[in-house]
Amino acid sequence: ELKVEQNPLFLSMQEGKNYTIYCNYSTTSDRLYWYRQDPGKSLESLFVLLSNGAVKQEGRLMASLDTKARLSTLHITAAVHDLSATYFCAVAYLNDYKLSFGAGTTVTVRA
Amino acid sequence: GAGVSQTPSNKVTEKGKYVELRCDPISGHTALYWYRQSLGQGPEFLIYFQGTGAADDSGLPNDRFFAVRPEGSVSTLKIQRTERGDSAVYLCASSRATNTEAFFGQGTRLTVV
């Protein structure tokens, strides 16, 4: 069974500071996704990472993937209030369609 | 619409009743997935359709749960004899093909009282 662990589960951020969310997974995967979920809303795809060393950036968010360490990070630069949300990583086995999700990291950005 | 559409957005039902949850995937997407998200958790896989057939229903928790996709487009998740533990958000997703990026609907929040 593919296990996905995120930490921290809760993250209180101060505006303007930098933070990192970690996602570890248990077995070989070829696809890793980061999603954002606002309260009462569905999952919004942020990044798809497909290969070792992949790095993607969008605005204040940057995601990277180390398949050897089975680790992905989501780095937030200079946090702002509108980044408050729950962030999920999700991983698929090689050639599988099922996504296994982490428990999510609830981010709150305070002034 | 351009995205995955789920109806109803909220459903409150009494314990023991039958419910149906509907999913309209993105046009042209052949793969369709149902996930269940309990409070404070990540979504968990329930069932996967490729076309009209359920290719993998290994995530369905028990035989009270069933899903269909008769024409390869709209899917319905059916829950019989609902229990309070079935309360969750049921998410539907679709993708252009298997192993390509899935796009999620807004979910149906099911509350069993």
mmCIF file with all atom_site columns, C-alpha atoms in Angstrom:
data_model
loop_
_atom_site.group_PDB
_atom_site.id
_atom_site.type_symbol
_atom_site.label_atom_id
_atom_site.label_alt_id
_atom_site.label_comp_id
_atom_site.label_asym_id
_atom_site.label_entity_id
_atom_site.label_seq_id
_atom_site.pdbx_PDB_ins_code
_atom_site.Cartn_x
_atom_site.Cartn_y
_atom_site.Cartn_z
_atom_site.occupancy
_atom_site.B_iso_or_equiv
_atom_site.pdbx_formal_charge
_atom_site.auth_seq_id
_atom_site.auth_comp_id
_atom_site.auth_asym_id
_atom_site.auth_atom_id
_atom_site.pdbx_PDB_model_num
ATOM 1   C CA . GLU A 1 1   ? 0.000   0.000  0.000   1.00 0.00 ? 1   GLU A CA 1
ATOM 2   C CA . LEU A 1 2   ? 1.297   3.413  -0.950  1.00 0.00 ? 2   LEU A CA 1
ATOM 3   C CA . LYS A 1 3   ? 1.553   5.640  2.111   1.00 0.00 ? 3   LYS A CA 1
ATOM 4   C CA . VAL A 1 4   ? 1.893   9.392  1.895   1.00 0.00 ? 4   VAL A CA 1
ATOM 5   C CA . GLU A 1 5   ? 2.878   11.508 4.873   1.00 0.00 ? 5   GLU A CA 1
ATOM 6   C CA . GLN A 1 6   ? 2.774   15.269 5.015   1.00 0.00 ? 6   GLN A CA 1
ATOM 7   C CA . ASN A 1 7   ? 4.198   17.499 7.643   1.00 0.00 ? 7   ASN A CA 1
ATOM 8   C CA . PRO A 1 8   ? 3.428   19.647 9.313   1.00 0.00 ? 8   PRO A CA 1
ATOM 9   C CA . LEU A 1 9   ? -0.326  19.092 9.443   1.00 0.00 ? 9   LEU A CA 1
ATOM 10  C CA . PHE A 1 10  ? -0.908  22.646 10.607  1.00 0.00 ? 10  PHE A CA 1
ATOM 11  C CA . LEU A 1 11  ? 1.213   25.658 9.772   1.00 0.00 ? 11  LEU A CA 1
ATOM 12  C CA . SER A 1 12  ? 0.741   29.170 11.057  1.00 0.00 ? 12  SER A CA 1
ATOM 13  C CA . MET A 1 13  ? 2.674   31.540 8.852   1.00 0.00 ? 13  MET A CA 1
ATOM 14  C CA . GLN A 1 14  ? 3.643   35.108 9.377   1.00 0.00 ? 14  GLN A CA 1
ATOM 15  C CA . GLU A 1 15  ? 3.215   37.357 6.376   1.00 0.00 ? 15  GLU A CA 1
ATOM 16  C CA . GLY A 1 16  ? 6.441   37.945 4.534   1.00 0.00 ? 16  GLY A CA 1
ATOM 17  C CA . LYS A 1 17  ? 8.281   34.877 5.846   1.00 0.00 ? 17  LYS A CA 1
ATOM 18  C CA . ASN A 1 18  ? 9.279   31.671 4.061   1.00 0.00 ? 18  ASN A CA 1
ATOM 19  C CA . TYR A 1 19  ? 8.041   28.176 4.879   1.00 0.00 ? 19  TYR A CA 1
ATOM 20  C CA . THR A 1 20  ? 8.266   24.603 3.583   1.00 0.00 ? 20  THR A CA 1
ATOM 21  C CA . ILE A 1 21  ? 5.772   21.739 3.559   1.00 0.00 ? 21  ILE A CA 1
ATOM 22  C CA . TYR A 1 22  ? 7.136   18.208 3.236   1.00 0.00 ? 22  TYR A CA 1
ATOM 23  C CA . CYS A 1 23  ? 5.628   15.179 1.540   1.00 0.00 ? 23  CYS A CA 1
ATOM 24  C CA . ASN A 1 24  ? 7.159   11.722 1.991   1.00 0.00 ? 24  ASN A CA 1
ATOM 25  C CA . TYR A 1 25  ? 5.870   8.631  0.234   1.00 0.00 ? 25  TYR A CA 1
ATOM 26  C CA . SER A 1 26  ? 6.587   4.970  0.746   1.00 0.00 ? 26  SER A CA 1
ATOM 27  C CA . THR A 1 27  ? 7.161   3.333  -2.649  1.00 0.00 ? 27  THR A CA 1
ATOM 28  C CA . THR A 1 28  ? 8.255   4.132  -6.165  1.00 0.00 ? 28  THR A CA 1
ATOM 29  C CA . SER A 1 29  ? 6.034   6.598  -7.936  1.00 0.00 ? 29  SER A CA 1
ATOM 30  C CA . ASP A 1 30  ? 6.087   8.342  -11.264 1.00 0.00 ? 30  ASP A CA 1
ATOM 31  C CA . ARG A 1 31  ? 3.682   11.174 -10.570 1.00 0.00 ? 31  ARG A CA 1
ATOM 32  C CA . LEU A 1 32  ? 3.339   13.565 -7.691  1.00 0.00 ? 32  LEU A CA 1
ATOM 33  C CA . TYR A 1 33  ? 0.739   16.299 -7.472  1.00 0.00 ? 33  TYR A CA 1
ATOM 34  C CA . TRP A 1 34  ? 0.239   19.270 -5.220  1.00 0.00 ? 34  TRP A CA 1
ATOM 35  C CA . TYR A 1 35  ? -3.312  20.510 -4.718  1.00 0.00 ? 35  TYR A CA 1
ATOM 36  C CA . ARG A 1 36  ? -4.820  23.450 -2.913  1.00 0.00 ? 36  ARG A CA 1
ATOM 37  C CA . GLN A 1 37  ? -8.211  23.232 -1.223  1.00 0.00 ? 37  GLN A CA 1
ATOM 38  C CA . ASP A 1 38  ? -10.118 26.216 0.141   1.00 0.00 ? 38  ASP A CA 1
ATOM 39  C CA . PRO A 1 39  ? -12.816 25.553 2.761   1.00 0.00 ? 39  PRO A CA 1
ATOM 40  C CA . GLY A 1 40  ? -15.897 24.019 1.155   1.00 0.00 ? 40  GLY A CA 1
ATOM 41  C CA . LYS A 1 41  ? -14.261 23.948 -2.248  1.00 0.00 ? 41  LYS A CA 1
ATOM 42  C CA . SER A 1 42  ? -12.757 21.267 -4.405  1.00 0.00 ? 42  SER A CA 1
ATOM 43  C CA . LEU A 1 43  ? -9.137  20.510 -5.136  1.00 0.00 ? 43  LEU A CA 1
ATOM 44  C CA . GLU A 1 44  ? -7.251  22.922 -7.347  1.00 0.00 ? 44  GLU A CA 1
ATOM 45  C CA . SER A 1 45  ? -4.231  21.464 -9.092  1.00 0.00 ? 45  SER A CA 1
ATOM 46  C CA . LEU A 1 46  ? -1.060  23.452 -8.403  1.00 0.00 ? 46  LEU A CA 1
ATOM 47  C CA . PHE A 1 47  ? 1.797   21.323 -9.731  1.00 0.00 ? 47  PHE A CA 1
ATOM 48  C CA . VAL A 1 48  ? 2.492   17.997 -11.418 1.00 0.00 ? 48  VAL A CA 1
ATOM 49  C CA . LEU A 1 49  ? 5.997   16.606 -10.888 1.00 0.00 ? 49  LEU A CA 1
ATOM 50  C CA . LEU A 1 50  ? 7.024   13.734 -13.100 1.00 0.00 ? 50  LEU A CA 1
ATOM 51  C CA . SER A 1 51  ? 10.749  13.171 -12.762 1.00 0.00 ? 51  SER A CA 1
ATOM 52  C CA . ASN A 1 52  ? 13.580  13.214 -10.284 1.00 0.00 ? 52  ASN A CA 1
ATOM 53  C CA . GLY A 1 53  ? 14.874  16.718 -9.743  1.00 0.00 ? 53  GLY A CA 1
ATOM 54  C CA . ALA A 1 54  ? 11.765  18.336 -11.186 1.00 0.00 ? 54  ALA A CA 1
ATOM 55  C CA . VAL A 1 55  ? 11.177  21.852 -9.944  1.00 0.00 ? 55  VAL A CA 1
ATOM 56  C CA . LYS A 1 56  ? 8.154   23.973 -10.752 1.00 0.00 ? 56  LYS A CA 1
ATOM 57  C CA . GLN A 1 57  ? 7.326   27.480 -9.647  1.00 0.00 ? 57  GLN A CA 1
ATOM 58  C CA . GLU A 1 58  ? 4.199   29.562 -9.776  1.00 0.00 ? 58  GLU A CA 1
ATOM 59  C CA . GLY A 1 59  ? 4.166   32.895 -8.018  1.00 0.00 ? 59  GLY A CA 1
ATOM 60  C CA . ARG A 1 60  ? 5.188   32.448 -4.389  1.00 0.00 ? 60  ARG A CA 1
ATOM 61  C CA . LEU A 1 61  ? 4.984   28.646 -4.554  1.00 0.00 ? 61  LEU A CA 1
ATOM 62  C CA . MET A 1 62  ? 7.747   26.316 -5.652  1.00 0.00 ? 62  MET A CA 1
ATOM 63  C CA . ALA A 1 63  ? 7.553   22.522 -5.668  1.00 0.00 ? 63  ALA A CA 1
ATOM 64  C CA . SER A 1 64  ? 10.380  20.044 -6.074  1.00 0.00 ? 64  SER A CA 1
ATOM 65  C CA . LEU A 1 65  ? 10.716  16.281 -6.266  1.00 0.00 ? 65  LEU A CA 1
ATOM 66  C CA . ASP A 1 66  ? 13.473  13.915 -5.152  1.00 0.00 ? 66  ASP A CA 1
ATOM 67  C CA . THR A 1 67  ? 12.417  10.422 -6.211  1.00 0.00 ? 67  THR A CA 1
ATOM 68  C CA . LYS A 1 68  ? 15.433  8.777  -4.603  1.00 0.00 ? 68  LYS A CA 1
ATOM 69  C CA . ALA A 1 69  ? 14.528  10.170 -1.217  1.00 0.00 ? 69  ALA A CA 1
ATOM 70  C CA . ARG A 1 70  ? 10.803  9.787  -2.022  1.00 0.00 ? 70  ARG A CA 1
ATOM 71  C CA . LEU A 1 71  ? 10.333  13.362 -0.930  1.00 0.00 ? 71  LEU A CA 1
ATOM 72  C CA . SER A 1 72  ? 8.628   16.408 -2.357  1.00 0.00 ? 72  SER A CA 1
ATOM 73  C CA . THR A 1 73  ? 8.660   19.881 -0.886  1.00 0.00 ? 73  THR A CA 1
ATOM 74  C CA . LEU A 1 74  ? 6.355   22.823 -1.379  1.00 0.00 ? 74  LEU A CA 1
ATOM 75  C CA . HIS A 1 75  ? 8.145   26.042 -0.565  1.00 0.00 ? 75  HIS A CA 1
ATOM 76  C CA . ILE A 1 76  ? 6.274   29.245 0.126   1.00 0.00 ? 76  ILE A CA 1
ATOM 77  C CA . THR A 1 77  ? 8.159   32.505 -0.305  1.00 0.00 ? 77  THR A CA 1
ATOM 78  C CA . ALA A 1 78  ? 7.075   35.677 1.506   1.00 0.00 ? 78  ALA A CA 1
ATOM 79  C CA . ALA A 1 79  ? 3.710   34.333 2.630   1.00 0.00 ? 79  ALA A CA 1
ATOM 80  C CA . VAL A 1 80  ? 0.616   36.434 2.011   1.00 0.00 ? 80  VAL A CA 1
ATOM 81  C CA . HIS A 1 81  ? -2.889  36.082 3.410   1.00 0.00 ? 81  HIS A CA 1
ATOM 82  C CA . ASP A 1 82  ? -4.457  34.669 0.252   1.00 0.00 ? 82  ASP A CA 1
ATOM 83  C CA . LEU A 1 83  ? -2.244  31.598 0.516   1.00 0.00 ? 83  LEU A CA 1
ATOM 84  C CA . SER A 1 84  ? -4.297  30.451 3.511   1.00 0.00 ? 84  SER A CA 1
ATOM 85  C CA . ALA A 1 85  ? -5.754  27.068 2.499   1.00 0.00 ? 85  ALA A CA 1
ATOM 86  C CA . THR A 1 86  ? -5.158  23.339 2.912   1.00 0.00 ? 86  THR A CA 1
ATOM 87  C CA . TYR A 1 87  ? -2.444  21.876 0.707   1.00 0.00 ? 87  TYR A CA 1
ATOM 88  C CA . PHE A 1 88  ? -2.385  18.221 -0.275  1.00 0.00 ? 88  PHE A CA 1
ATOM 89  C CA . CYS A 1 89  ? 0.228   16.152 -1.988  1.00 0.00 ? 89  CYS A CA 1
ATOM 90  C CA . ALA A 1 90  ? -0.909  13.076 -3.904  1.00 0.00 ? 90  ALA A CA 1
ATOM 91  C CA . VAL A 1 91  ? 1.138   10.286 -5.398  1.00 0.00 ? 91  VAL A CA 1
ATOM 92  C CA . ALA A 1 92  ? 0.426   7.562  -7.942  1.00 0.00 ? 92  ALA A CA 1
ATOM 93  C CA . TYR A 1 93  ? 2.157   4.230  -8.301  1.00 0.00 ? 93  TYR A CA 1
ATOM 94  C CA . LEU A 1 94  ? 4.021   3.607  -11.505 1.00 0.00 ? 94  LEU A CA 1
ATOM 95  C CA . ASN A 1 95  ? 1.447   3.149  -14.287 1.00 0.00 ? 95  ASN A CA 1
ATOM 96  C CA . ASP A 1 96  ? -1.431  3.363  -11.817 1.00 0.00 ? 96  ASP A CA 1
ATOM 97  C CA . TYR A 1 97  ? -4.387  5.685  -11.934 1.00 0.00 ? 97  TYR A CA 1
ATOM 98  C CA . LYS A 1 98  ? -5.178  5.793  -8.222  1.00 0.00 ? 98  LYS A CA 1
ATOM 99  C CA . LEU A 1 99  ? -3.955  8.787  -6.294  1.00 0.00 ? 99  LEU A CA 1
ATOM 100 C CA . SER A 1 100 ? -2.919  8.330  -2.679  1.00 0.00 ? 100 SER A CA 1
ATOM 101 C CA . PHE A 1 101 ? -3.249  11.567 -0.745  1.00 0.00 ? 101 PHE A CA 1
ATOM 102 C CA . GLY A 1 102 ? -1.502  12.897 2.279   1.00 0.00 ? 102 GLY A CA 1
ATOM 103 C CA . ALA A 1 103 ? -3.615  14.149 5.188   1.00 0.00 ? 103 ALA A CA 1
ATOM 104 C CA . GLY A 1 104 ? -3.107  17.747 4.130   1.00 0.00 ? 104 GLY A CA 1
ATOM 105 C CA . THR A 1 105 ? -1.380  20.768 5.615   1.00 0.00 ? 105 THR A CA 1
ATOM 106 C CA . THR A 1 106 ? -3.682  23.522 6.807   1.00 0.00 ? 106 THR A CA 1
ATOM 107 C CA . VAL A 1 107 ? -1.976  26.854 6.327   1.00 0.00 ? 107 VAL A CA 1
ATOM 108 C CA . THR A 1 108 ? -3.029  30.032 8.070   1.00 0.00 ? 108 THR A CA 1
ATOM 109 C CA . VAL A 1 109 ? -1.224  33.244 7.216   1.00 0.00 ? 109 VAL A CA 1
ATOM 110 C CA . ARG A 1 110 ? -1.399  35.964 9.838   1.00 0.00 ? 110 ARG A CA 1
ATOM 111 C CA . ALA A 1 111 ? -0.354  39.580 9.608   1.00 0.00 ? 111 ALA A CA 1
ATOM 112 C CA . GLY B 2 1   ? -19.582 23.946 -18.204 1.00 0.00 ? 1   GLY B CA 1
ATOM 113 C CA . ALA B 2 2   ? -15.879 23.402 -18.620 1.00 0.00 ? 2   ALA B CA 1
ATOM 114 C CA . GLY B 2 3   ? -15.257 21.582 -15.347 1.00 0.00 ? 3   GLY B CA 1
ATOM 115 C CA . VAL B 2 4   ? -16.431 18.488 -13.512 1.00 0.00 ? 4   VAL B CA 1
ATOM 116 C CA . SER B 2 5   ? -19.920 19.069 -12.164 1.00 0.00 ? 5   SER B CA 1
ATOM 117 C CA . GLN B 2 6   ? -21.399 17.270 -9.171  1.00 0.00 ? 6   GLN B CA 1
ATOM 118 C CA . THR B 2 7   ? -24.944 17.355 -7.904  1.00 0.00 ? 7   THR B CA 1
ATOM 119 C CA . PRO B 2 8   ? -26.274 17.894 -5.375  1.00 0.00 ? 8   PRO B CA 1
ATOM 120 C CA . SER B 2 9   ? -23.663 20.015 -3.621  1.00 0.00 ? 9   SER B CA 1
ATOM 121 C CA . ASN B 2 10  ? -25.169 19.100 -0.260  1.00 0.00 ? 10  ASN B CA 1
ATOM 122 C CA . LYS B 2 11  ? -27.319 16.168 0.761   1.00 0.00 ? 11  LYS B CA 1
ATOM 123 C CA . VAL B 2 12  ? -28.766 15.460 4.186   1.00 0.00 ? 12  VAL B CA 1
ATOM 124 C CA . THR B 2 13  ? -30.396 12.094 4.604   1.00 0.00 ? 13  THR B CA 1
ATOM 125 C CA . GLU B 2 14  ? -31.693 9.941  7.409   1.00 0.00 ? 14  GLU B CA 1
ATOM 126 C CA . LYS B 2 15  ? -29.903 6.816  8.490   1.00 0.00 ? 15  LYS B CA 1
ATOM 127 C CA . GLY B 2 16  ? -31.099 3.835  6.503   1.00 0.00 ? 16  GLY B CA 1
ATOM 128 C CA . LYS B 2 17  ? -32.144 5.791  3.420   1.00 0.00 ? 17  LYS B CA 1
ATOM 129 C CA . TYR B 2 18  ? -30.841 5.415  -0.126  1.00 0.00 ? 18  TYR B CA 1
ATOM 130 C CA . VAL B 2 19  ? -28.944 8.215  -1.880  1.00 0.00 ? 19  VAL B CA 1
ATOM 131 C CA . GLU B 2 20  ? -27.602 8.889  -5.345  1.00 0.00 ? 20  GLU B CA 1
ATOM 132 C CA . LEU B 2 21  ? -24.794 11.295 -6.112  1.00 0.00 ? 21  LEU B CA 1
ATOM 133 C CA . ARG B 2 22  ? -24.228 12.443 -9.679  1.00 0.00 ? 22  ARG B CA 1
ATOM 134 C CA . CYS B 2 23  ? -21.071 13.385 -11.539 1.00 0.00 ? 23  CYS B CA 1
ATOM 135 C CA . ASP B 2 24  ? -20.792 15.056 -14.951 1.00 0.00 ? 24  ASP B CA 1
ATOM 136 C CA . PRO B 2 25  ? -17.193 14.760 -16.130 1.00 0.00 ? 25  PRO B CA 1
ATOM 137 C CA . ILE B 2 26  ? -15.374 17.082 -18.470 1.00 0.00 ? 26  ILE B CA 1
ATOM 138 C CA . SER B 2 27  ? -16.519 16.429 -22.031 1.00 0.00 ? 27  SER B CA 1
ATOM 139 C CA . GLY B 2 28  ? -14.295 13.939 -23.787 1.00 0.00 ? 28  GLY B CA 1
ATOM 140 C CA . HIS B 2 29  ? -12.704 12.574 -20.622 1.00 0.00 ? 29  HIS B CA 1
ATOM 141 C CA . THR B 2 30  ? -12.820 8.796  -20.693 1.00 0.00 ? 30  THR B CA 1
ATOM 142 C CA . ALA B 2 31  ? -11.521 8.137  -17.187 1.00 0.00 ? 31  ALA B CA 1
ATOM 143 C CA . LEU B 2 32  ? -13.669 8.921  -14.159 1.00 0.00 ? 32  LEU B CA 1
ATOM 144 C CA . TYR B 2 33  ? -12.876 8.505  -10.474 1.00 0.00 ? 33  TYR B CA 1
ATOM 145 C CA . TRP B 2 34  ? -14.769 8.742  -7.228  1.00 0.00 ? 34  TRP B CA 1
ATOM 146 C CA . TYR B 2 35  ? -13.015 9.645  -3.984  1.00 0.00 ? 35  TYR B CA 1
ATOM 147 C CA . ARG B 2 36  ? -14.302 10.142 -0.457  1.00 0.00 ? 36  ARG B CA 1
ATOM 148 C CA . GLN B 2 37  ? -12.944 12.811 1.858   1.00 0.00 ? 37  GLN B CA 1
ATOM 149 C CA . SER B 2 38  ? -13.699 12.576 5.533   1.00 0.00 ? 38  SER B CA 1
ATOM 150 C CA . LEU B 2 39  ? -13.340 15.601 7.770   1.00 0.00 ? 39  LEU B CA 1
ATOM 151 C CA . GLY B 2 40  ? -9.711  16.551 8.259   1.00 0.00 ? 40  GLY B CA 1
ATOM 152 C CA . GLN B 2 41  ? -8.405  13.867 5.896   1.00 0.00 ? 41  GLN B CA 1
ATOM 153 C CA . GLY B 2 42  ? -7.149  13.600 2.368   1.00 0.00 ? 42  GLY B CA 1
ATOM 154 C CA . PRO B 2 43  ? -9.392  12.059 -0.281  1.00 0.00 ? 43  PRO B CA 1
ATOM 155 C CA . GLU B 2 44  ? -9.483  8.254  -0.484  1.00 0.00 ? 44  GLU B CA 1
ATOM 156 C CA . PHE B 2 45  ? -10.014 6.332  -3.695  1.00 0.00 ? 45  PHE B CA 1
ATOM 157 C CA . LEU B 2 46  ? -13.327 4.559  -4.160  1.00 0.00 ? 46  LEU B CA 1
ATOM 158 C CA . ILE B 2 47  ? -13.759 3.499  -7.797  1.00 0.00 ? 47  ILE B CA 1
ATOM 159 C CA . TYR B 2 48  ? -12.381 4.087  -11.284 1.00 0.00 ? 48  TYR B CA 1
ATOM 160 C CA . PHE B 2 49  ? -14.183 3.892  -14.618 1.00 0.00 ? 49  PHE B CA 1
ATOM 161 C CA . GLN B 2 50  ? -12.590 3.647  -18.014 1.00 0.00 ? 50  GLN B CA 1
ATOM 162 C CA . GLY B 2 51  ? -15.429 4.242  -20.415 1.00 0.00 ? 51  GLY B CA 1
ATOM 163 C CA . THR B 2 52  ? -18.562 2.489  -19.229 1.00 0.00 ? 52  THR B CA 1
ATOM 164 C CA . GLY B 2 53  ? -16.955 -0.211 -17.141 1.00 0.00 ? 53  GLY B CA 1
ATOM 165 C CA . ALA B 2 54  ? -15.777 -0.096 -13.568 1.00 0.00 ? 54  ALA B CA 1
ATOM 166 C CA . ALA B 2 55  ? -12.157 -1.012 -14.039 1.00 0.00 ? 55  ALA B CA 1
ATOM 167 C CA . ASP B 2 56  ? -11.356 -0.920 -10.334 1.00 0.00 ? 56  ASP B CA 1
ATOM 168 C CA . ASP B 2 57  ? -13.866 -0.812 -7.494  1.00 0.00 ? 57  ASP B CA 1
ATOM 169 C CA . SER B 2 58  ? -11.418 -1.927 -4.827  1.00 0.00 ? 58  SER B CA 1
ATOM 170 C CA . GLY B 2 59  ? -11.896 1.226  -2.768  1.00 0.00 ? 59  GLY B CA 1
ATOM 171 C CA . LEU B 2 60  ? -15.633 0.811  -2.213  1.00 0.00 ? 60  LEU B CA 1
ATOM 172 C CA . PRO B 2 61  ? -15.974 0.195  1.541   1.00 0.00 ? 61  PRO B CA 1
ATOM 173 C CA . ASN B 2 62  ? -18.720 -2.442 1.358   1.00 0.00 ? 62  ASN B CA 1
ATOM 174 C CA . ASP B 2 63  ? -21.573 -3.714 -0.787  1.00 0.00 ? 63  ASP B CA 1
ATOM 175 C CA . ARG B 2 64  ? -23.855 -0.845 0.185   1.00 0.00 ? 64  ARG B CA 1
ATOM 176 C CA . PHE B 2 65  ? -21.865 1.268  -2.255  1.00 0.00 ? 65  PHE B CA 1
ATOM 177 C CA . PHE B 2 66  ? -22.265 0.943  -5.999  1.00 0.00 ? 66  PHE B CA 1
ATOM 178 C CA . ALA B 2 67  ? -21.495 3.173  -8.968  1.00 0.00 ? 67  ALA B CA 1
ATOM 179 C CA . VAL B 2 68  ? -22.490 3.166  -12.614 1.00 0.00 ? 68  VAL B CA 1
ATOM 180 C CA . ARG B 2 69  ? -21.535 4.978  -15.759 1.00 0.00 ? 69  ARG B CA 1
ATOM 181 C CA . PRO B 2 70  ? -23.888 3.494  -18.353 1.00 0.00 ? 70  PRO B CA 1
ATOM 182 C CA . GLU B 2 71  ? -23.009 5.653  -21.355 1.00 0.00 ? 71  GLU B CA 1
ATOM 183 C CA . GLY B 2 72  ? -19.418 6.424  -20.574 1.00 0.00 ? 72  GLY B CA 1
ATOM 184 C CA . SER B 2 73  ? -20.097 9.977  -19.473 1.00 0.00 ? 73  SER B CA 1
ATOM 185 C CA . VAL B 2 74  ? -22.256 10.769 -16.413 1.00 0.00 ? 74  VAL B CA 1
ATOM 186 C CA . SER B 2 75  ? -21.671 8.604  -13.377 1.00 0.00 ? 75  SER B CA 1
ATOM 187 C CA . THR B 2 76  ? -23.871 7.967  -10.360 1.00 0.00 ? 76  THR B CA 1
ATOM 188 C CA . LEU B 2 77  ? -22.617 6.797  -6.975  1.00 0.00 ? 77  LEU B CA 1
ATOM 189 C CA . LYS B 2 78  ? -25.333 4.943  -5.103  1.00 0.00 ? 78  LYS B CA 1
ATOM 190 C CA . ILE B 2 79  ? -25.351 4.269  -1.375  1.00 0.00 ? 79  ILE B CA 1
ATOM 191 C CA . GLN B 2 80  ? -27.915 1.958  0.170   1.00 0.00 ? 80  GLN B CA 1
ATOM 192 C CA . ARG B 2 81  ? -28.987 1.833  3.820   1.00 0.00 ? 81  ARG B CA 1
ATOM 193 C CA . THR B 2 82  ? -26.868 4.864  4.663   1.00 0.00 ? 82  THR B CA 1
ATOM 194 C CA . GLU B 2 83  ? -25.043 4.956  7.983   1.00 0.00 ? 83  GLU B CA 1
ATOM 195 C CA . ARG B 2 84  ? -23.759 7.925  9.961   1.00 0.00 ? 84  ARG B CA 1
ATOM 196 C CA . GLY B 2 85  ? -20.219 6.842  9.130   1.00 0.00 ? 85  GLY B CA 1
ATOM 197 C CA . ASP B 2 86  ? -20.941 7.463  5.449   1.00 0.00 ? 86  ASP B CA 1
ATOM 198 C CA . SER B 2 87  ? -20.997 11.208 6.142   1.00 0.00 ? 87  SER B CA 1
ATOM 199 C CA . ALA B 2 88  ? -18.214 12.765 4.088   1.00 0.00 ? 88  ALA B CA 1
ATOM 200 C CA . VAL B 2 89  ? -17.539 14.797 0.971   1.00 0.00 ? 89  VAL B CA 1
ATOM 201 C CA . TYR B 2 90  ? -17.708 12.645 -2.141  1.00 0.00 ? 90  TYR B CA 1
ATOM 202 C CA . LEU B 2 91  ? -15.444 13.939 -4.877  1.00 0.00 ? 91  LEU B CA 1
ATOM 203 C CA . CYS B 2 92  ? -15.577 13.025 -8.536  1.00 0.00 ? 92  CYS B CA 1
ATOM 204 C CA . ALA B 2 93  ? -12.677 13.550 -10.916 1.00 0.00 ? 93  ALA B CA 1
ATOM 205 C CA . SER B 2 94  ? -12.114 12.941 -14.596 1.00 0.00 ? 94  SER B CA 1
ATOM 206 C CA . SER B 2 95  ? -9.120  12.741 -16.872 1.00 0.00 ? 95  SER B CA 1
ATOM 207 C CA . ARG B 2 96  ? -8.598  12.632 -20.617 1.00 0.00 ? 96  ARG B CA 1
ATOM 208 C CA . ALA B 2 97  ? -7.053  9.197  -20.354 1.00 0.00 ? 97  ALA B CA 1
ATOM 209 C CA . THR B 2 98  ? -5.776  6.878  -17.685 1.00 0.00 ? 98  THR B CA 1
ATOM 210 C CA . ASN B 2 99  ? -2.639  8.198  -15.960 1.00 0.00 ? 99  ASN B CA 1
ATOM 211 C CA . THR B 2 100 ? -3.148  11.757 -17.142 1.00 0.00 ? 100 THR B CA 1
ATOM 212 C CA . GLU B 2 101 ? -3.951  14.613 -14.816 1.00 0.00 ? 101 GLU B CA 1
ATOM 213 C CA . ALA B 2 102 ? -7.310  14.342 -13.081 1.00 0.00 ? 102 ALA B CA 1
ATOM 214 C CA . PHE B 2 103 ? -9.555  17.344 -12.508 1.00 0.00 ? 103 PHE B CA 1
ATOM 215 C CA . PHE B 2 104 ? -11.859 17.355 -9.513  1.00 0.00 ? 104 PHE B CA 1
ATOM 216 C CA . GLY B 2 105 ? -15.415 18.524 -9.078  1.00 0.00 ? 105 GLY B CA 1
ATOM 217 C CA . GLN B 2 106 ? -16.568 20.588 -6.127  1.00 0.00 ? 106 GLN B CA 1
ATOM 218 C CA . GLY B 2 107 ? -17.871 17.540 -4.309  1.00 0.00 ? 107 GLY B CA 1
ATOM 219 C CA . THR B 2 108 ? -21.120 16.475 -2.688  1.00 0.00 ? 108 THR B CA 1
ATOM 220 C CA . ARG B 2 109 ? -21.228 16.879 1.062   1.00 0.00 ? 109 ARG B CA 1
ATOM 221 C CA . LEU B 2 110 ? -23.280 13.977 2.410   1.00 0.00 ? 110 LEU B CA 1
ATOM 222 C CA . THR B 2 111 ? -24.592 14.146 5.962   1.00 0.00 ? 111 THR B CA 1
ATOM 223 C CA . VAL B 2 112 ? -26.374 11.148 7.418   1.00 0.00 ? 112 VAL B CA 1
ATOM 224 C CA . VAL B 2 113 ? -28.419 11.984 10.513  1.00 0.00 ? 113 VAL B CA 1
#
